Amino acid sequence: MPFVFDPPAPATLPVEGGTDLYPVRRIFCVGRNYAAHAAEMGQEVDRSAPFYFTKSPAALAPSGATLPYAPGTADWHHEMEFVAALGAPAFRTAPDRALATVWGYGAGLDMTRRDLQAAAKAKGRPWSLAKDHENSAVLGALRPAAEWTPGAQRIRLDVNGETRQDATLDTMVWSLAELIADLSHYYHLGAGDVIMTGTPAGVGPVRPGDRLEGHIDGLPPVAMQVGAPL
Ligand code: MN
């Protein structure tokens, strides 16, 4: 093929318990999907509809790595999130059929340049600089959907061994099935599409040297160590 340079390797996620890789096509993220987190951000949940932003697959970082403190920010925040990875098409799909399109589940960190997000909000500008940056989507291994079903599992994040975020998945404002159904009215969703479903309360800044460990009951964990800025 006449590529003018070597195309990058596909972005992938590991699958629990083996060497298989899940190729990532797109990353959709949900805003304000836990009422207590919306409140800590000084916002109210809009119960008329969910809202979204996206991250490029180039924002992916493997779980367990030391990642340099992000450039261009003095307020890099952790957001612990429940993640679903689709394996089948969904377009104008009803909620009661939505979970059948999920290939697997995992845990992830939506790393956020909070100062840039606040500035963007104040000026009515997009969130891209705040949300879609290198190493901003730290995702753990996937567990196949046949082996796990979302319910009221605990979701929690520890920083240096101290719990900072702690909630249960049934407190999401919009369930995963509702999110897939809603998104499927705007996109032809399908295999390779990953959804980060929003963060519970307790977000906060990280510092070089911090060790983050996120757990969702029954799923592979997500972890990162914050390195020095580049
Ligand atoms: Mn988030």
Short mmCIF file of N, CA, C and O and ligand atoms in Angstrom, two decimals, residues 29-30 53 79 81 110 112 131 198-199, ligand 1:
data_model
loop_
_atom_site.label_atom_id
_atom_site.label_comp_id
_atom_site.label_asym_id
_atom_site.label_seq_id
_atom_site.Cartn_x
_atom_site.Cartn_y
_atom_site.Cartn_z
N CYS A 29 -16.94 9.29 26.06
CA CYS A 29 -16.94 9.52 27.50
C CYS A 29 -18.23 10.24 27.88
O CYS A 29 -18.75 11.06 27.12
N VAL A 30 -18.71 9.94 29.08
CA VAL A 30 -19.97 10.51 29.57
C VAL A 30 -19.66 11.53 30.66
O VAL A 30 -18.83 11.28 31.54
N PHE A 53 -18.30 13.56 25.56
CA PHE A 53 -17.14 14.09 24.87
C PHE A 53 -16.36 12.87 24.39
O PHE A 53 -16.75 11.73 24.69
N GLU A 79 -10.09 10.65 37.44
CA GLU A 79 -11.51 10.29 37.41
C GLU A 79 -11.59 8.79 37.17
O GLU A 79 -11.26 8.30 36.09
N GLU A 81 -13.41 5.32 36.40
CA GLU A 81 -14.62 5.07 35.61
C GLU A 81 -14.81 3.59 35.25
O GLU A 81 -13.85 2.85 35.06
N ASP A 110 -10.13 8.45 33.52
CA ASP A 110 -10.30 9.59 32.63
C ASP A 110 -9.48 10.73 33.23
O ASP A 110 -9.97 11.51 34.03
N THR A 112 -7.73 14.19 33.56
CA THR A 112 -8.33 15.46 33.14
C THR A 112 -7.49 16.64 33.57
O THR A 112 -7.11 16.74 34.75
N LYS A 131 -9.52 17.13 28.08
CA LYS A 131 -9.89 15.73 28.18
C LYS A 131 -9.15 14.81 27.22
O LYS A 131 -8.94 13.64 27.52
N GLY A 198 -18.37 7.76 33.07
CA GLY A 198 -18.46 8.85 34.03
C GLY A 198 -17.87 8.47 35.38
O GLY A 198 -17.66 7.29 35.68
N THR A 199 -17.58 9.50 36.18
CA THR A 199 -16.86 9.27 37.43
C THR A 199 -17.71 9.60 38.65
O THR A 199 -18.51 10.53 38.62
MN MN B 1 -14.91 11.44 33.28
#
